[in-house]
Amino acid sequence: MPMQIAPYSTALGAEITGVSLSATCDDELIAEIKAALHEHLVLVIRDQDLSPGEQVAFSERFGDLVVRVSGEFLHPEYPPVLILSNRVIDGKSEGATDAYAGSHWHSDLTYAERPSFGSMLHALEVAEEGGDTAWGNMYAAYDALPDETKIRIDDLKAIHVRDRRRNPRAGIPGDFDRDVNAYYNIKVPDSRHPMVRTHPVTGRKTLYVSPRFTVAIEGMDDAEGQPLLDELFEHQKKPEFIFQHKWRVGDLVFWDNSATIHLACGGIKPPGVRKLHRTSIAGEVPY
Ligand code: SIN
């Protein structure tokens, strides 16, 4: 059966059925998936059953994979796989919870010089209630900005940092159960990226800031820069730009980090357990 693509009625996202993903998918199918990704930005590919090794091999069809800098919650045999889980075993978290990964709107790895081009999350276990993930369409967010704001930010760069201690908007969550200083003392240089990014494939402009990683505007003092960032952060999460996904076991969601932001919505109701495997594909220096 050929691949079926059913766009959602939201500003982004499409459901894909009729495929069985693996490293040996033919080049034509990989090209179709890439084209669908650039058109819909978030692909919910249903009914997959990928081992960690198979997810790595499939993800590598789209580029080199990035290993998370903290080194925590990586799959012991396949370090490009980050384990996300709220299960606690013998008092220790099985994986990163949303306190570490995802509890504020962001695009993956924008604190790096080369942020991620795209990421994949594969659902192994899902909670009955809570644990959704939401994505925002940053082409639409940019397009909807008032002209004077577009002119104001078009040539500006923003500063992105990994360290939450330097980001009052993200803060350290109360359920952050490890040594905050050890976690954030890993040296990761700040990055500076255009606030309006040109998508490397489509050439379209996207709004490229997020409250989790963007802390300031280059060359602008905080008295002017912080209110502008607040305005952009409020704007980019307007409901008309958002698609919220309720996970099913077997979902493999593949998204485009250049043109979206995302959020772990939280709210998992105990004893619900959500366990996902994430891979992130390396990208280019934004321009
Ligand atoms: C992430 O931000 O990569 C994780 C999102 C989620 O856990 O829903």
Short mmCIF file of N, CA, C and O in Angstrom, two decimals, residues 36-169:
data_model
loop_
_atom_site.label_atom_id
_atom_site.label_comp_id
_atom_site.label_asym_id
_atom_site.label_seq_id
_atom_site.Cartn_x
_atom_site.Cartn_y
_atom_site.Cartn_z
N ALA A 36 7.15 15.64 2.52
CA ALA A 36 5.99 15.80 3.41
C ALA A 36 6.38 16.60 4.64
O ALA A 36 5.63 17.45 5.13
N LEU A 37 7.59 16.34 5.15
CA LEU A 37 8.05 17.06 6.34
C LEU A 37 8.12 18.56 6.06
O LEU A 37 7.66 19.38 6.85
N HIS A 38 8.68 18.91 4.89
CA HIS A 38 8.84 20.34 4.61
C HIS A 38 7.50 21.00 4.29
O HIS A 38 7.34 22.20 4.46
N GLU A 39 6.52 20.19 3.89
CA GLU A 39 5.20 20.78 3.64
C GLU A 39 4.38 20.88 4.93
O GLU A 39 3.74 21.91 5.18
N HIS A 40 4.41 19.85 5.76
CA HIS A 40 3.50 19.80 6.93
C HIS A 40 4.20 20.08 8.26
O HIS A 40 3.54 20.22 9.29
N LEU A 41 5.51 20.02 8.29
CA LEU A 41 6.36 20.37 9.46
C LEU A 41 6.37 19.36 10.59
O LEU A 41 7.38 19.20 11.29
N VAL A 42 5.24 18.69 10.82
CA VAL A 42 5.18 17.64 11.85
C VAL A 42 4.47 16.44 11.21
O VAL A 42 3.33 16.58 10.75
N LEU A 43 5.16 15.30 11.20
CA LEU A 43 4.55 14.09 10.63
C LEU A 43 4.29 13.09 11.74
O LEU A 43 5.22 12.70 12.47
N VAL A 44 3.04 12.69 11.89
CA VAL A 44 2.69 11.67 12.87
C VAL A 44 2.59 10.36 12.11
O VAL A 44 1.60 10.12 11.40
N ILE A 45 3.62 9.55 12.21
CA ILE A 45 3.67 8.31 11.44
C ILE A 45 3.20 7.18 12.37
O ILE A 45 3.85 6.89 13.37
N ARG A 46 2.04 6.62 12.06
CA ARG A 46 1.39 5.69 12.98
C ARG A 46 1.95 4.27 12.85
O ARG A 46 2.48 3.88 11.80
N ASP A 47 1.76 3.52 13.93
CA ASP A 47 1.93 2.06 13.94
C ASP A 47 3.34 1.60 13.57
O ASP A 47 3.51 0.68 12.76
N GLN A 48 4.33 2.19 14.20
CA GLN A 48 5.73 1.76 13.97
C GLN A 48 6.19 0.96 15.18
O GLN A 48 5.69 1.13 16.29
N ASP A 49 7.15 0.09 14.94
CA ASP A 49 7.69 -0.74 16.03
C ASP A 49 9.20 -0.80 15.83
O ASP A 49 9.73 -1.74 15.27
N LEU A 50 9.88 0.27 16.26
CA LEU A 50 11.32 0.38 15.99
C LEU A 50 12.10 0.15 17.28
O LEU A 50 11.85 0.79 18.30
N SER A 51 13.07 -0.76 17.21
CA SER A 51 14.00 -0.92 18.33
C SER A 51 14.88 0.33 18.35
O SER A 51 14.93 1.08 17.35
N PRO A 52 15.61 0.57 19.47
CA PRO A 52 16.49 1.76 19.48
C PRO A 52 17.46 1.76 18.29
O PRO A 52 17.68 2.80 17.65
N GLY A 53 18.04 0.61 18.00
CA GLY A 53 18.99 0.52 16.88
C GLY A 53 18.31 0.84 15.55
O GLY A 53 18.88 1.52 14.69
N GLU A 54 17.07 0.37 15.40
CA GLU A 54 16.34 0.64 14.14
C GLU A 54 15.97 2.12 14.04
O GLU A 54 16.02 2.71 12.96
N GLN A 55 15.63 2.73 15.16
CA GLN A 55 15.32 4.18 15.12
C GLN A 55 16.56 4.97 14.73
O GLN A 55 16.49 5.92 13.93
N VAL A 56 17.71 4.59 15.30
CA VAL A 56 18.96 5.28 14.94
C VAL A 56 19.21 5.12 13.44
O VAL A 56 19.48 6.10 12.73
N ALA A 57 19.12 3.89 12.96
CA ALA A 57 19.44 3.63 11.55
C ALA A 57 18.47 4.39 10.63
O ALA A 57 18.88 4.97 9.61
N PHE A 58 17.18 4.43 11.00
CA PHE A 58 16.21 5.16 10.17
C PHE A 58 16.51 6.67 10.23
O PHE A 58 16.55 7.35 9.20
N SER A 59 16.77 7.18 11.43
CA SER A 59 17.03 8.63 11.57
C SER A 59 18.25 9.03 10.76
O SER A 59 18.30 10.13 10.18
N GLU A 60 19.25 8.15 10.72
CA GLU A 60 20.49 8.47 9.99
C GLU A 60 20.28 8.62 8.48
O GLU A 60 21.14 9.15 7.78
N ARG A 61 19.14 8.17 7.98
CA ARG A 61 18.84 8.38 6.56
C ARG A 61 18.66 9.86 6.26
O ARG A 61 18.69 10.29 5.11
N PHE A 62 18.49 10.68 7.33
CA PHE A 62 18.25 12.12 7.13
C PHE A 62 19.44 12.97 7.54
O PHE A 62 19.40 14.19 7.45
N GLY A 63 20.52 12.33 8.02
CA GLY A 63 21.71 13.10 8.40
C GLY A 63 22.39 12.49 9.61
O GLY A 63 21.95 11.49 10.17
N ASP A 64 23.48 13.16 10.04
CA ASP A 64 24.19 12.71 11.24
C ASP A 64 23.34 12.98 12.47
O ASP A 64 22.59 13.96 12.50
N LEU A 65 23.50 12.14 13.48
CA LEU A 65 22.70 12.32 14.69
C LEU A 65 23.50 13.05 15.77
O LEU A 65 24.73 12.99 15.79
N VAL A 66 22.77 13.74 16.63
CA VAL A 66 23.40 14.52 17.69
C VAL A 66 23.23 13.77 19.01
O VAL A 66 22.13 13.29 19.31
N VAL A 67 24.31 13.69 19.80
CA VAL A 67 24.22 13.06 21.12
C VAL A 67 24.08 14.18 22.16
O VAL A 67 24.84 15.15 22.15
N ARG A 68 23.11 14.04 23.03
CA ARG A 68 22.81 15.09 24.01
C ARG A 68 24.01 15.37 24.92
O ARG A 68 24.63 14.44 25.46
N VAL A 69 24.29 16.64 25.11
CA VAL A 69 25.54 17.07 25.73
C VAL A 69 25.64 16.65 27.20
O VAL A 69 26.73 16.35 27.70
N SER A 70 24.52 16.55 27.92
CA SER A 70 24.60 16.21 29.35
C SER A 70 25.04 14.77 29.55
O SER A 70 25.50 14.39 30.62
N GLY A 71 24.85 13.93 28.55
CA GLY A 71 25.23 12.52 28.65
C GLY A 71 24.26 11.70 29.50
O GLY A 71 24.44 10.50 29.67
N GLU A 72 23.19 12.32 30.00
CA GLU A 72 22.26 11.59 30.85
C GLU A 72 21.11 11.01 30.03
O GLU A 72 20.69 11.59 29.05
N PHE A 73 20.60 9.90 30.52
CA PHE A 73 19.42 9.25 29.96
C PHE A 73 19.61 8.83 28.50
O PHE A 73 18.65 8.77 27.74
N LEU A 74 20.87 8.60 28.14
CA LEU A 74 21.12 8.10 26.79
C LEU A 74 21.00 6.58 26.82
O LEU A 74 21.37 5.94 27.81
N HIS A 75 20.51 6.03 25.73
CA HIS A 75 20.40 4.58 25.67
C HIS A 75 21.80 3.98 25.76
O HIS A 75 22.71 4.42 25.05
N PRO A 76 22.01 2.98 26.64
CA PRO A 76 23.38 2.50 26.86
C PRO A 76 24.07 1.96 25.60
O PRO A 76 25.28 2.11 25.43
N GLU A 77 23.30 1.37 24.71
CA GLU A 77 23.93 0.83 23.48
C GLU A 77 23.87 1.81 22.32
O GLU A 77 24.67 1.74 21.40
N TYR A 78 22.89 2.70 22.35
CA TYR A 78 22.69 3.62 21.22
C TYR A 78 22.61 5.05 21.76
O TYR A 78 21.52 5.61 21.92
N PRO A 79 23.76 5.68 22.06
CA PRO A 79 23.74 7.01 22.70
C PRO A 79 22.99 8.10 21.94
O PRO A 79 22.52 9.04 22.59
N PRO A 80 22.81 8.02 20.61
CA PRO A 80 21.97 9.07 20.00
C PRO A 80 20.51 8.99 20.43
O PRO A 80 19.73 9.91 20.14
N VAL A 81 20.13 7.89 21.11
CA VAL A 81 18.74 7.79 21.59
C VAL A 81 18.66 8.34 23.01
O VAL A 81 19.29 7.83 23.93
N LEU A 82 17.87 9.40 23.18
CA LEU A 82 17.59 9.95 24.49
C LEU A 82 16.30 9.32 24.99
O LEU A 82 15.29 9.32 24.28
N ILE A 83 16.34 8.78 26.21
CA ILE A 83 15.15 8.15 26.77
C ILE A 83 14.36 9.21 27.55
O ILE A 83 14.91 9.88 28.43
N LEU A 84 13.11 9.39 27.18
CA LEU A 84 12.21 10.28 27.94
C LEU A 84 11.23 9.38 28.69
O LEU A 84 10.55 8.57 28.06
N SER A 85 11.19 9.51 29.99
CA SER A 85 10.27 8.67 30.76
C SER A 85 10.02 9.29 32.12
O SER A 85 10.93 9.88 32.71
N ASN A 86 8.80 9.13 32.61
CA ASN A 86 8.49 9.61 33.97
C ASN A 86 8.49 8.46 34.96
O ASN A 86 8.10 8.64 36.12
N ARG A 87 8.91 7.24 34.52
CA ARG A 87 8.93 6.10 35.45
C ARG A 87 10.12 6.24 36.40
O ARG A 87 11.21 6.66 35.98
N VAL A 88 9.88 5.90 37.66
CA VAL A 88 10.97 5.92 38.65
C VAL A 88 11.22 4.48 39.07
O VAL A 88 10.30 3.77 39.45
N ILE A 89 12.49 4.04 38.95
CA ILE A 89 12.85 2.66 39.33
C ILE A 89 13.89 2.75 40.45
O ILE A 89 14.94 3.39 40.25
N ASP A 90 13.59 2.14 41.58
CA ASP A 90 14.48 2.20 42.75
C ASP A 90 14.90 3.64 43.06
O ASP A 90 16.09 3.93 43.27
N GLY A 91 13.96 4.55 42.99
CA GLY A 91 14.24 5.94 43.35
C GLY A 91 14.94 6.73 42.26
O GLY A 91 15.25 7.91 42.44
N LYS A 92 15.20 6.10 41.10
CA LYS A 92 15.90 6.84 40.03
C LYS A 92 15.03 6.93 38.79
O LYS A 92 14.35 5.97 38.42
N SER A 93 15.09 8.11 38.15
CA SER A 93 14.30 8.29 36.93
C SER A 93 14.81 7.37 35.83
O SER A 93 16.01 7.23 35.65
N GLU A 94 13.89 6.77 35.11
CA GLU A 94 14.28 5.91 33.98
C GLU A 94 14.73 6.73 32.79
O GLU A 94 15.50 6.29 31.95
N GLY A 95 14.24 7.98 32.72
CA GLY A 95 14.58 8.80 31.57
C GLY A 95 14.40 10.27 31.92
O GLY A 95 14.03 10.62 33.05
N ALA A 96 14.66 11.14 30.95
CA ALA A 96 14.46 12.57 31.16
C ALA A 96 12.96 12.83 31.28
O ALA A 96 12.17 12.33 30.48
N THR A 97 12.58 13.59 32.29
CA THR A 97 11.17 13.99 32.41
C THR A 97 11.06 15.36 31.74
O THR A 97 12.06 15.96 31.34
N ASP A 98 9.85 15.90 31.68
CA ASP A 98 9.74 17.20 31.00
C ASP A 98 10.40 18.32 31.80
O ASP A 98 10.63 19.40 31.27
N ALA A 99 10.79 18.04 33.07
CA ALA A 99 11.57 19.05 33.81
C ALA A 99 12.93 19.28 33.14
O ALA A 99 13.53 20.34 33.26
N TYR A 100 13.42 18.26 32.43
CA TYR A 100 14.73 18.38 31.76
C TYR A 100 14.56 18.67 30.27
O TYR A 100 15.39 19.32 29.67
N ALA A 101 13.54 18.09 29.69
CA ALA A 101 13.42 18.16 28.23
C ALA A 101 12.00 18.55 27.88
O ALA A 101 11.10 17.72 27.97
N GLY A 102 11.83 19.80 27.53
CA GLY A 102 10.58 20.11 26.86
C GLY A 102 9.54 20.93 27.57
O GLY A 102 8.52 21.25 26.98
N SER A 103 9.78 21.33 28.84
CA SER A 103 8.69 21.97 29.56
C SER A 103 8.49 23.45 29.22
O SER A 103 7.61 24.10 29.79
N HIS A 104 9.31 24.01 28.35
CA HIS A 104 9.08 25.36 27.83
C HIS A 104 9.19 25.28 26.31
O HIS A 104 9.96 24.49 25.77
N TRP A 105 8.47 26.16 25.64
CA TRP A 105 8.50 26.17 24.17
C TRP A 105 9.95 26.34 23.70
O TRP A 105 10.68 27.19 24.20
N HIS A 106 10.33 25.54 22.73
CA HIS A 106 11.70 25.60 22.20
C HIS A 106 11.77 24.89 20.86
O HIS A 106 10.85 24.16 20.47
N SER A 107 12.91 25.10 20.22
CA SER A 107 13.28 24.31 19.05
C SER A 107 14.58 23.62 19.46
O SER A 107 15.42 24.22 20.14
N ASP A 108 14.76 22.36 19.06
CA ASP A 108 15.86 21.57 19.64
C ASP A 108 17.24 22.13 19.31
O ASP A 108 17.55 22.42 18.15
N LEU A 109 18.03 22.25 20.39
CA LEU A 109 19.47 22.53 20.31
C LEU A 109 19.82 23.90 19.73
O LEU A 109 20.91 24.08 19.17
N THR A 110 18.93 24.89 19.89
CA THR A 110 19.29 26.21 19.32
C THR A 110 20.40 26.88 20.11
O THR A 110 20.95 27.88 19.67
N TYR A 111 20.76 26.30 21.29
CA TYR A 111 21.92 26.84 22.00
C TYR A 111 23.23 26.46 21.29
O TYR A 111 24.29 26.95 21.65
N ALA A 112 23.16 25.58 20.34
CA ALA A 112 24.37 25.14 19.62
C ALA A 112 24.56 25.99 18.36
O ALA A 112 23.60 26.58 17.84
N GLU A 113 25.79 26.00 17.89
CA GLU A 113 26.06 26.76 16.66
C GLU A 113 25.28 26.17 15.48
O GLU A 113 24.79 26.87 14.61
N ARG A 114 25.20 24.82 15.49
CA ARG A 114 24.42 24.12 14.47
C ARG A 114 23.25 23.40 15.15
O ARG A 114 23.40 22.27 15.61
N PRO A 115 22.11 24.06 15.24
CA PRO A 115 20.96 23.42 15.89
C PRO A 115 20.46 22.24 15.06
O PRO A 115 20.89 22.02 13.93
N SER A 116 19.54 21.51 15.65
CA SER A 116 19.04 20.32 14.97
C SER A 116 18.14 20.68 13.80
O SER A 116 17.28 21.55 13.89
N PHE A 117 18.30 19.93 12.71
CA PHE A 117 17.44 20.12 11.54
C PHE A 117 16.05 19.52 11.79
O PHE A 117 15.02 20.07 11.42
N GLY A 118 16.05 18.35 12.46
CA GLY A 118 14.76 17.70 12.73
C GLY A 118 14.94 16.68 13.83
O GLY A 118 16.05 16.23 14.09
N SER A 119 13.86 16.34 14.51
CA SER A 119 13.92 15.36 15.58
C SER A 119 12.80 14.35 15.40
O SER A 119 11.80 14.62 14.73
N MET A 120 13.01 13.17 16.02
CA MET A 120 11.98 12.11 15.99
C MET A 120 11.73 11.64 17.40
O MET A 120 12.68 11.45 18.18
N LEU A 121 10.47 11.45 17.73
CA LEU A 121 10.08 10.84 19.00
C LEU A 121 9.25 9.60 18.69
O LEU A 121 8.30 9.68 17.88
N HIS A 122 9.62 8.50 19.32
CA HIS A 122 8.91 7.24 19.09
C HIS A 122 8.26 6.82 20.40
O HIS A 122 8.94 6.72 21.43
N ALA A 123 6.95 6.61 20.37
CA ALA A 123 6.20 6.32 21.60
C ALA A 123 6.18 4.82 21.89
O ALA A 123 5.63 4.03 21.11
N LEU A 124 6.78 4.45 23.04
CA LEU A 124 6.79 3.06 23.48
C LEU A 124 5.69 2.78 24.49
O LEU A 124 5.09 1.72 24.51
N GLU A 125 5.44 3.78 25.37
CA GLU A 125 4.35 3.67 26.35
C GLU A 125 3.70 5.04 26.44
O GLU A 125 4.42 6.06 26.38
N VAL A 126 2.40 5.07 26.60
CA VAL A 126 1.73 6.38 26.71
C VAL A 126 0.80 6.39 27.91
O VAL A 126 0.29 5.34 28.32
N ALA A 127 0.63 7.55 28.48
CA ALA A 127 -0.25 7.69 29.64
C ALA A 127 -1.68 7.90 29.15
O ALA A 127 -1.90 8.50 28.09
N GLU A 128 -2.63 7.41 29.93
CA GLU A 128 -4.03 7.58 29.53
C GLU A 128 -4.38 9.07 29.50
O GLU A 128 -5.06 9.54 28.60
N GLU A 129 -3.90 9.78 30.51
CA GLU A 129 -4.23 11.20 30.60
C GLU A 129 -2.95 12.03 30.70
O GLU A 129 -2.06 11.73 31.51
N GLY A 130 -2.86 13.08 29.91
CA GLY A 130 -1.70 13.97 29.95
C GLY A 130 -0.56 13.45 29.08
O GLY A 130 -0.65 12.39 28.45
N GLY A 131 0.53 14.25 29.04
CA GLY A 131 1.71 13.83 28.29
C GLY A 131 1.65 14.17 26.81
O GLY A 131 2.45 13.66 26.02
N ASP A 132 0.73 15.05 26.41
CA ASP A 132 0.70 15.47 24.99
C ASP A 132 1.95 16.29 24.67
O ASP A 132 2.62 16.82 25.55
N THR A 133 2.22 16.41 23.39
CA THR A 133 3.25 17.34 22.90
C THR A 133 2.58 18.30 21.92
O THR A 133 1.72 17.87 21.13
N ALA A 134 2.96 19.58 21.99
CA ALA A 134 2.39 20.57 21.08
C ALA A 134 3.50 21.17 20.21
O ALA A 134 4.64 21.29 20.67
N TRP A 135 3.15 21.50 18.97
CA TRP A 135 4.09 22.15 18.07
C TRP A 135 3.47 23.45 17.53
O TRP A 135 2.25 23.53 17.36
N GLY A 136 4.31 24.44 17.27
CA GLY A 136 3.84 25.69 16.69
C GLY A 136 4.50 25.94 15.34
O GLY A 136 5.70 25.65 15.16
N ASN A 137 3.73 26.46 14.41
CA ASN A 137 4.21 26.73 13.04
C ASN A 137 4.84 28.12 12.99
O ASN A 137 4.13 29.14 13.09
N MET A 138 6.16 28.18 12.86
CA MET A 138 6.85 29.46 12.93
C MET A 138 6.94 30.18 11.58
O MET A 138 7.39 31.33 11.53
N TYR A 139 6.52 29.53 10.48
CA TYR A 139 6.29 30.29 9.24
C TYR A 139 5.06 31.17 9.45
O TYR A 139 5.06 32.36 9.15
N ALA A 140 4.01 30.50 9.96
CA ALA A 140 2.74 31.23 10.15
C ALA A 140 2.92 32.34 11.18
O ALA A 140 2.37 33.44 11.01
N ALA A 141 3.69 32.05 12.23
CA ALA A 141 3.91 33.08 13.27
C ALA A 141 4.64 34.28 12.66
O ALA A 141 4.28 35.43 12.92
N TYR A 142 5.65 34.01 11.85
CA TYR A 142 6.38 35.13 11.23
C TYR A 142 5.44 35.90 10.29
O TYR A 142 5.36 37.14 10.36
N ASP A 143 4.74 35.15 9.43
CA ASP A 143 3.87 35.82 8.44
C ASP A 143 2.84 36.72 9.11
O ASP A 143 2.47 37.76 8.56
N ALA A 144 2.38 36.33 10.31
CA ALA A 144 1.29 37.07 10.97
C ALA A 144 1.80 38.26 11.79
O ALA A 144 0.98 39.01 12.35
N LEU A 145 3.11 38.45 11.87
CA LEU A 145 3.62 39.60 12.63
C LEU A 145 3.24 40.91 11.93
O LEU A 145 3.22 40.97 10.69
N PRO A 146 3.01 41.97 12.71
CA PRO A 146 2.79 43.27 12.06
C PRO A 146 4.03 43.67 11.24
O PRO A 146 5.16 43.32 11.63
N ASP A 147 3.81 44.39 10.15
CA ASP A 147 4.94 44.77 9.29
C ASP A 147 6.04 45.49 10.05
O ASP A 147 7.22 45.26 9.81
N GLU A 148 5.63 46.36 11.01
CA GLU A 148 6.67 47.13 11.72
C GLU A 148 7.55 46.21 12.58
O GLU A 148 8.76 46.43 12.71
N THR A 149 6.96 45.13 13.11
CA THR A 149 7.77 44.18 13.90
C THR A 149 8.70 43.41 12.96
O THR A 149 9.87 43.18 13.29
N LYS A 150 8.18 43.01 11.80
CA LYS A 150 9.04 42.29 10.85
C LYS A 150 10.25 43.15 10.50
O LYS A 150 11.40 42.67 10.52
N ILE A 151 10.00 44.42 10.21
CA ILE A 151 11.11 45.33 9.83
C ILE A 151 12.08 45.45 11.01
O ILE A 151 13.30 45.41 10.83
N ARG A 152 11.53 45.51 12.22
CA ARG A 152 12.38 45.69 13.40
C ARG A 152 13.30 44.48 13.64
O ARG A 152 14.44 44.64 14.05
N ILE A 153 12.79 43.27 13.40
CA ILE A 153 13.60 42.09 13.78
C ILE A 153 14.32 41.43 12.61
O ILE A 153 15.16 40.56 12.83
N ASP A 154 14.01 41.84 11.39
CA ASP A 154 14.50 41.14 10.21
C ASP A 154 16.01 40.92 10.20
O ASP A 154 16.47 39.87 9.76
N ASP A 155 16.79 41.92 10.65
CA ASP A 155 18.24 41.77 10.59
C ASP A 155 18.88 41.58 11.95
O ASP A 155 20.10 41.75 12.10
N LEU A 156 18.07 41.25 12.96
CA LEU A 156 18.63 41.10 14.31
C LEU A 156 19.01 39.65 14.60
O LEU A 156 18.45 38.72 14.00
N LYS A 157 19.98 39.54 15.52
CA LYS A 157 20.32 38.20 16.02
C LYS A 157 19.96 38.11 17.48
O LYS A 157 20.03 39.12 18.21
N ALA A 158 19.61 36.89 17.93
CA ALA A 158 19.30 36.69 19.35
C ALA A 158 20.32 35.72 19.94
O ALA A 158 20.95 34.94 19.23
N ILE A 159 20.44 35.82 21.27
CA ILE A 159 21.40 34.99 21.99
C ILE A 159 20.65 33.82 22.62
O ILE A 159 19.64 34.02 23.31
N HIS A 160 21.16 32.61 22.37
CA HIS A 160 20.53 31.38 22.87
C HIS A 160 21.48 30.71 23.86
O HIS A 160 22.67 30.55 23.56
N VAL A 161 20.96 30.31 25.03
CA VAL A 161 21.82 29.65 26.03
C VAL A 161 21.15 28.37 26.53
O VAL A 161 19.92 28.29 26.64
N ARG A 162 21.99 27.39 26.85
CA ARG A 162 21.46 26.12 27.39
C ARG A 162 21.12 26.24 28.87
O ARG A 162 20.17 25.64 29.36
N ASP A 163 21.92 27.04 29.60
CA ASP A 163 21.90 27.08 31.05
C ASP A 163 20.67 27.82 31.57
O ASP A 163 20.56 29.04 31.46
N ARG A 164 19.77 27.07 32.19
CA ARG A 164 18.53 27.69 32.70
C ARG A 164 18.79 28.69 33.82
O ARG A 164 17.94 29.52 34.10
N ARG A 165 19.94 28.55 34.50
CA ARG A 165 20.22 29.50 35.59
C ARG A 165 20.33 30.91 35.04
O ARG A 165 20.24 31.88 35.78
N ARG A 166 20.60 31.03 33.73
CA ARG A 166 20.72 32.36 33.11
C ARG A 166 19.45 32.75 32.36
O ARG A 166 19.48 33.71 31.58
N ASN A 167 18.38 32.00 32.57
CA ASN A 167 17.15 32.31 31.82
C ASN A 167 15.96 32.38 32.78
O ASN A 167 15.35 31.36 33.09
N PRO A 168 15.63 33.58 33.26
CA PRO A 168 14.52 33.70 34.21
C PRO A 168 13.19 33.20 33.64
O PRO A 168 12.31 32.79 34.39
N ARG A 169 13.04 33.18 32.34
CA ARG A 169 11.76 32.73 31.78
C ARG A 169 11.62 31.21 31.88
O ARG A 169 10.52 30.68 31.88
#
